[in-house]
Structure formats: C-alpha cells, structure tokens
Short mmCIF file of N, CA, C and O in Angstrom, two decimals:
data_model
loop_
_atom_site.label_atom_id
_atom_site.label_comp_id
_atom_site.label_asym_id
_atom_site.label_seq_id
_atom_site.Cartn_x
_atom_site.Cartn_y
_atom_site.Cartn_z
N GLU A 1 127.85 58.30 149.28
CA GLU A 1 128.23 58.55 148.12
C GLU A 1 127.88 59.83 147.87
O GLU A 1 127.15 60.36 148.58
N ASN A 2 128.27 60.29 146.81
CA ASN A 2 128.32 61.79 146.36
C ASN A 2 126.73 61.98 145.38
O ASN A 2 126.77 61.36 144.36
N LEU A 3 126.04 62.53 146.17
CA LEU A 3 124.65 63.24 144.85
C LEU A 3 124.34 64.41 145.45
O LEU A 3 124.29 64.78 146.48
N SER A 4 123.38 64.90 144.60
CA SER A 4 122.69 66.11 144.81
C SER A 4 121.19 65.63 144.92
O SER A 4 121.09 64.89 144.29
N VAL A 5 120.50 66.67 145.62
CA VAL A 5 118.83 66.20 145.88
C VAL A 5 118.46 67.63 145.42
O VAL A 5 118.64 68.86 145.63
N ALA A 6 117.50 67.50 144.49
CA ALA A 6 116.78 68.38 143.80
C ALA A 6 116.14 69.28 145.01
O ALA A 6 115.39 68.89 146.03
N ARG A 7 116.00 71.12 144.64
CA ARG A 7 115.55 71.53 145.51
C ARG A 7 113.89 71.21 145.92
O ARG A 7 113.42 71.76 146.66
N SER A 8 113.63 70.55 145.19
CA SER A 8 111.94 70.11 145.07
C SER A 8 111.71 69.27 146.33
O SER A 8 110.38 68.86 146.25
N HIS A 9 112.57 68.41 146.67
CA HIS A 9 112.50 67.43 147.41
C HIS A 9 113.61 67.82 148.64
O HIS A 9 113.93 68.76 149.01
N ASP A 10 112.60 66.80 149.92
CA ASP A 10 113.08 67.38 151.06
C ASP A 10 114.64 66.59 151.68
O ASP A 10 114.54 65.34 151.44
N ALA A 11 115.50 67.16 151.66
CA ALA A 11 117.07 66.59 151.77
C ALA A 11 117.00 65.83 153.09
O ALA A 11 117.72 64.71 153.09
N ALA A 12 116.20 66.29 154.27
CA ALA A 12 116.71 65.60 155.39
C ALA A 12 115.43 64.29 155.22
O ALA A 12 116.32 63.37 155.98
N ASP A 13 114.40 64.29 154.47
CA ASP A 13 113.47 63.03 154.15
C ASP A 13 114.54 62.09 153.56
O ASP A 13 114.43 60.77 153.66
N ILE A 14 114.85 62.56 152.40
CA ILE A 14 116.04 61.61 151.52
C ILE A 14 116.77 61.02 152.14
O ILE A 14 117.32 60.02 152.56
N SER A 15 117.54 61.85 153.11
CA SER A 15 118.72 61.39 153.79
C SER A 15 118.31 60.46 154.93
O SER A 15 119.06 59.32 155.07
N ASN A 16 117.24 60.49 155.53
CA ASN A 16 116.89 59.60 156.64
C ASN A 16 116.34 58.20 156.06
O ASN A 16 116.60 57.25 156.04
N ARG A 17 115.68 58.19 154.67
CA ARG A 17 115.44 57.17 153.67
C ARG A 17 116.64 56.26 153.55
O ARG A 17 116.87 55.10 153.32
N LEU A 18 117.94 57.03 153.10
CA LEU A 18 119.08 56.73 152.73
C LEU A 18 119.48 55.53 154.23
O LEU A 18 120.37 54.41 153.74
N ARG A 19 119.46 56.34 154.82
CA ARG A 19 119.82 55.96 156.69
C ARG A 19 119.22 54.70 156.52
O ARG A 19 119.68 53.57 157.17
N ALA A 20 117.86 54.55 156.59
CA ALA A 20 116.97 53.28 157.04
C ALA A 20 117.45 52.62 156.18
O ALA A 20 117.43 51.28 156.12
N LEU A 21 117.99 52.50 154.70
CA LEU A 21 118.01 51.19 153.44
C LEU A 21 119.37 50.78 153.96
O LEU A 21 119.97 49.89 153.90
N SER A 22 120.46 51.84 154.32
CA SER A 22 121.86 51.31 154.70
C SER A 22 122.21 50.59 155.77
O SER A 22 122.88 50.02 156.17
N LEU A 23 120.95 50.89 156.97
CA LEU A 23 121.13 49.60 158.31
C LEU A 23 121.35 48.17 157.89
O LEU A 23 121.29 47.53 158.84
N ARG A 24 120.52 47.96 156.96
CA ARG A 24 120.59 47.02 156.42
C ARG A 24 122.25 45.91 156.19
O ARG A 24 122.29 44.94 156.38
N PHE A 25 122.90 46.78 156.17
CA PHE A 25 124.54 46.24 155.89
C PHE A 25 125.11 46.41 157.09
O PHE A 25 126.45 46.34 157.19
N GLY A 26 124.60 47.21 157.84
CA GLY A 26 125.16 47.32 159.50
C GLY A 26 125.06 48.73 160.56
O GLY A 26 123.96 49.43 159.86
N ARG A 27 125.95 48.76 161.44
CA ARG A 27 125.55 50.04 162.48
C ARG A 27 126.25 51.10 161.47
O ARG A 27 127.60 51.15 160.93
N LEU A 28 125.58 52.29 161.48
CA LEU A 28 125.80 53.57 161.15
C LEU A 28 126.33 54.70 162.10
O LEU A 28 125.55 55.04 163.07
N VAL A 29 127.60 54.61 162.06
CA VAL A 29 128.60 55.61 163.23
C VAL A 29 128.23 57.04 162.93
O VAL A 29 127.75 57.75 164.03
N GLU A 30 128.07 57.51 161.79
CA GLU A 30 128.10 58.89 161.61
C GLU A 30 127.28 59.07 160.42
O GLU A 30 127.55 58.53 159.21
N ARG A 31 126.53 60.38 160.41
CA ARG A 31 125.82 60.65 159.09
C ARG A 31 126.45 61.99 158.76
O ARG A 31 126.57 63.07 159.85
N ARG A 32 127.07 62.38 157.74
CA ARG A 32 127.59 63.81 157.02
C ARG A 32 126.85 64.12 156.14
O ARG A 32 126.67 63.17 154.93
N VAL A 33 126.93 65.55 155.84
CA VAL A 33 126.39 66.09 154.62
C VAL A 33 127.25 66.97 154.24
O VAL A 33 127.83 68.01 155.01
N TYR A 34 128.10 66.82 152.99
CA TYR A 34 129.03 67.61 152.52
C TYR A 34 128.43 68.41 151.43
O TYR A 34 127.86 67.77 150.39
N HIS A 35 128.61 69.84 151.42
CA HIS A 35 128.06 70.31 150.27
C HIS A 35 129.17 71.67 149.93
O HIS A 35 129.87 72.21 151.01
N ASP A 36 128.90 72.28 148.66
CA ASP A 36 129.60 73.44 148.32
C ASP A 36 128.62 74.52 148.30
O ASP A 36 127.49 74.50 147.68
N PRO A 37 128.41 75.64 149.17
CA PRO A 37 127.36 76.64 149.27
C PRO A 37 127.31 77.53 148.38
O PRO A 37 126.31 77.94 148.20
N SER A 38 128.39 77.64 147.39
CA SER A 38 128.52 78.55 146.14
C SER A 38 127.58 78.08 145.27
O SER A 38 127.68 78.72 144.23
N LYS A 39 127.58 76.43 145.27
CA LYS A 39 126.68 75.90 144.09
C LYS A 39 125.13 75.60 144.10
O LYS A 39 124.78 76.16 145.40
N VAL A 40 124.60 75.94 143.32
CA VAL A 40 123.27 76.32 143.10
C VAL A 40 122.46 74.71 143.50
O VAL A 40 121.60 74.97 144.32
N SER A 41 123.13 73.86 143.31
CA SER A 41 122.68 72.29 143.93
C SER A 41 123.01 72.31 145.40
O SER A 41 122.70 70.97 145.63
N SER A 42 123.43 72.83 145.97
CA SER A 42 123.91 73.00 147.01
C SER A 42 122.70 72.79 148.26
O SER A 42 121.54 73.11 147.67
N VAL A 43 122.78 72.54 149.31
CA VAL A 43 121.85 72.60 150.24
C VAL A 43 121.20 73.69 150.47
O VAL A 43 121.78 74.59 150.61
N ALA A 44 120.02 73.59 150.71
CA ALA A 44 119.23 74.81 150.70
C ALA A 44 119.10 75.32 152.25
O ALA A 44 119.12 74.57 152.95
N PRO A 45 119.08 76.63 152.39
CA PRO A 45 118.95 77.10 153.68
C PRO A 45 118.10 76.46 154.93
O PRO A 45 118.61 76.01 156.17
N ASN A 46 116.61 76.20 154.26
CA ASN A 46 115.76 75.64 155.31
C ASN A 46 115.92 73.97 155.17
O ASN A 46 115.61 73.50 156.44
N ASP A 47 116.91 73.40 154.32
CA ASP A 47 117.34 72.11 154.68
C ASP A 47 118.68 71.88 155.55
O ASP A 47 118.42 70.94 156.11
N ARG A 48 119.08 72.88 155.54
CA ARG A 48 120.21 72.82 156.90
C ARG A 48 120.02 72.47 158.25
O ARG A 48 120.42 71.73 158.78
N SER A 49 119.11 73.58 158.44
CA SER A 49 118.24 73.17 159.99
C SER A 49 117.78 71.98 160.01
O SER A 49 117.85 71.15 160.99
N ARG A 50 117.06 71.45 158.99
CA ARG A 50 116.18 70.17 159.20
C ARG A 50 117.30 68.98 159.17
O ARG A 50 117.14 67.79 159.89
N LEU A 51 118.39 68.93 158.24
CA LEU A 51 119.29 68.13 158.55
C LEU A 51 120.02 68.07 159.84
O LEU A 51 120.61 67.05 160.20
N ASP A 52 120.45 68.89 160.36
CA ASP A 52 121.07 69.23 161.59
C ASP A 52 120.35 68.76 162.44
O ASP A 52 120.91 67.84 163.71
N SER A 53 118.50 69.01 162.63
CA SER A 53 117.87 68.49 163.56
C SER A 53 117.86 67.00 163.63
O SER A 53 117.10 66.24 164.23
N ALA A 54 117.81 66.44 162.45
CA ALA A 54 118.05 65.05 161.91
C ALA A 54 119.20 64.17 162.15
O ALA A 54 119.55 62.95 162.47
N GLY A 55 120.26 65.00 163.02
CA GLY A 55 121.33 64.24 163.55
C GLY A 55 122.47 64.23 162.65
O GLY A 55 123.63 63.34 162.61
N PHE A 56 122.60 64.92 161.21
CA PHE A 56 123.45 65.07 160.42
C PHE A 56 124.84 66.19 160.70
O PHE A 56 124.34 67.16 160.93
N THR A 57 125.91 65.42 159.99
CA THR A 57 127.01 66.78 160.48
C THR A 57 127.11 67.32 159.18
O THR A 57 127.46 66.87 158.17
N LEU A 58 126.98 68.90 159.11
CA LEU A 58 126.74 69.53 158.03
C LEU A 58 128.32 69.94 157.59
O LEU A 58 129.00 70.67 158.61
N VAL A 59 128.99 69.73 156.67
CA VAL A 59 130.56 69.97 156.44
C VAL A 59 130.64 71.03 155.16
O VAL A 59 129.98 70.52 154.09
N ASP A 60 130.80 72.17 155.35
CA ASP A 60 130.91 73.18 154.12
C ASP A 60 132.02 72.89 153.42
O ASP A 60 133.05 72.72 153.83
N CYS A 61 131.91 72.86 152.24
CA CYS A 61 133.15 72.66 151.30
C CYS A 61 133.42 73.64 150.02
O CYS A 61 133.03 73.01 148.86
N PRO A 62 133.74 74.64 150.22
CA PRO A 62 133.91 75.74 149.21
C PRO A 62 135.05 75.27 147.86
O PRO A 62 135.92 74.92 148.41
N THR A 63 134.46 75.37 146.87
CA THR A 63 135.19 75.13 146.16
C THR A 63 136.74 75.87 146.09
O THR A 63 136.68 77.43 146.17
N ARG A 64 137.61 75.41 145.84
CA ARG A 64 139.05 75.83 145.39
C ARG A 64 139.75 75.97 144.33
O ARG A 64 139.72 74.51 143.83
N ASN A 65 140.16 76.91 143.36
CA ASN A 65 140.82 76.52 142.51
C ASN A 65 140.10 75.83 141.40
O ASN A 65 141.32 74.61 140.96
N GLU A 66 138.96 75.35 141.16
CA GLU A 66 138.02 74.67 140.42
C GLU A 66 138.28 73.11 140.41
O GLU A 66 138.50 72.15 139.70
N LYS A 67 138.71 72.92 141.64
CA LYS A 67 139.09 71.50 142.41
C LYS A 67 137.97 71.05 142.93
O LYS A 67 137.32 71.90 143.57
N GLU A 68 137.56 69.71 143.14
CA GLU A 68 136.29 69.09 143.62
C GLU A 68 136.76 68.85 145.19
O GLU A 68 137.43 67.74 145.75
N THR A 69 136.63 70.15 145.83
CA THR A 69 136.93 70.10 147.59
C THR A 69 135.91 68.77 148.07
O THR A 69 136.16 68.14 148.72
N VAL A 70 134.54 68.75 147.61
CA VAL A 70 133.58 67.87 148.23
C VAL A 70 134.39 66.57 148.14
O VAL A 70 134.49 65.48 149.30
N ASP A 71 134.53 66.34 147.22
CA ASP A 71 135.15 64.80 146.65
C ASP A 71 136.54 64.15 147.66
O ASP A 71 136.57 63.64 148.04
N LYS A 72 137.29 65.52 147.69
CA LYS A 72 138.55 65.02 148.29
C LYS A 72 138.41 65.28 149.81
O LYS A 72 138.95 64.46 150.56
N LYS A 73 137.32 65.70 150.66
CA LYS A 73 137.13 66.24 151.57
C LYS A 73 136.66 64.77 152.32
O LYS A 73 136.94 64.30 153.36
N ILE A 74 135.67 64.14 151.49
CA ILE A 74 135.00 62.86 151.66
C ILE A 74 135.92 61.69 151.70
O ILE A 74 136.53 61.08 152.59
N ILE A 75 137.23 61.75 150.57
CA ILE A 75 138.00 61.11 150.63
C ILE A 75 139.11 60.66 151.92
O ILE A 75 139.14 59.83 152.44
N VAL A 76 139.59 62.12 152.21
CA VAL A 76 140.05 62.06 153.45
C VAL A 76 139.60 61.49 154.72
O VAL A 76 140.01 61.39 155.86
N ASP A 77 137.99 61.94 154.92
CA ASP A 77 137.34 61.32 156.04
C ASP A 77 137.19 60.33 155.75
O ASP A 77 137.58 59.69 157.19
N VAL A 78 137.05 59.41 155.13
CA VAL A 78 136.87 58.24 154.77
C VAL A 78 138.22 57.52 155.19
O VAL A 78 138.32 56.58 156.13
N MET A 79 139.55 58.18 154.70
CA MET A 79 140.85 57.42 155.45
C MET A 79 140.82 57.75 156.73
O MET A 79 141.83 56.74 157.36
N HIS A 80 140.90 58.53 157.41
CA HIS A 80 140.50 58.94 158.69
C HIS A 80 139.96 58.17 159.55
O HIS A 80 140.06 57.78 160.46
N PHE A 81 138.46 57.63 158.85
CA PHE A 81 138.04 57.06 159.64
C PHE A 81 138.53 55.48 159.72
O PHE A 81 138.12 54.81 160.88
N ALA A 82 138.95 55.27 158.80
CA ALA A 82 139.51 53.82 158.36
C ALA A 82 140.59 53.64 159.40
O ALA A 82 140.91 52.64 160.28
#
C-alpha cells in the first residue's frame, strides 16, 4: 500500500508492525519502501538506515514532470513479481 509516515513516528517500527500484520495472509517475500526524496513527507535520513537495518529495500523514486513516479514503480514491480 502507498502511505506516508509522519515524521513524529518511527518508520521502521511502523513498517515492522505492518509486516507482522501481513504475515497472517501468507509468506512475505520482499519488503520495499518506495519514496520520493524531494518531498517533505519522504523518508527521513535517520529512518533510512533503520529501515535498511530492518531488511527493507529502499527505492528512490524522484518526481519526473509532475508524474507519480512512486505509483508507477510500484505497479511495474508488482507486474514483474507476478
């Protein structure tokens, strides 16, 4: 799912909680965090290292010509994975 995490919360902790909840539905093969580093709501620098340590793949998706690059990368990766 595409969502943003408030800077006042720990992104790694929230992501690990989501992972624990999703395991009820089956095996989790890969965990990725897609973000646009140019947006204020993007992953904070200190969260990047914690997410990496927690086993997430960090995918930088800079905005290009006002298009939703993050959404498009997620769609392409889902199609590739399927």
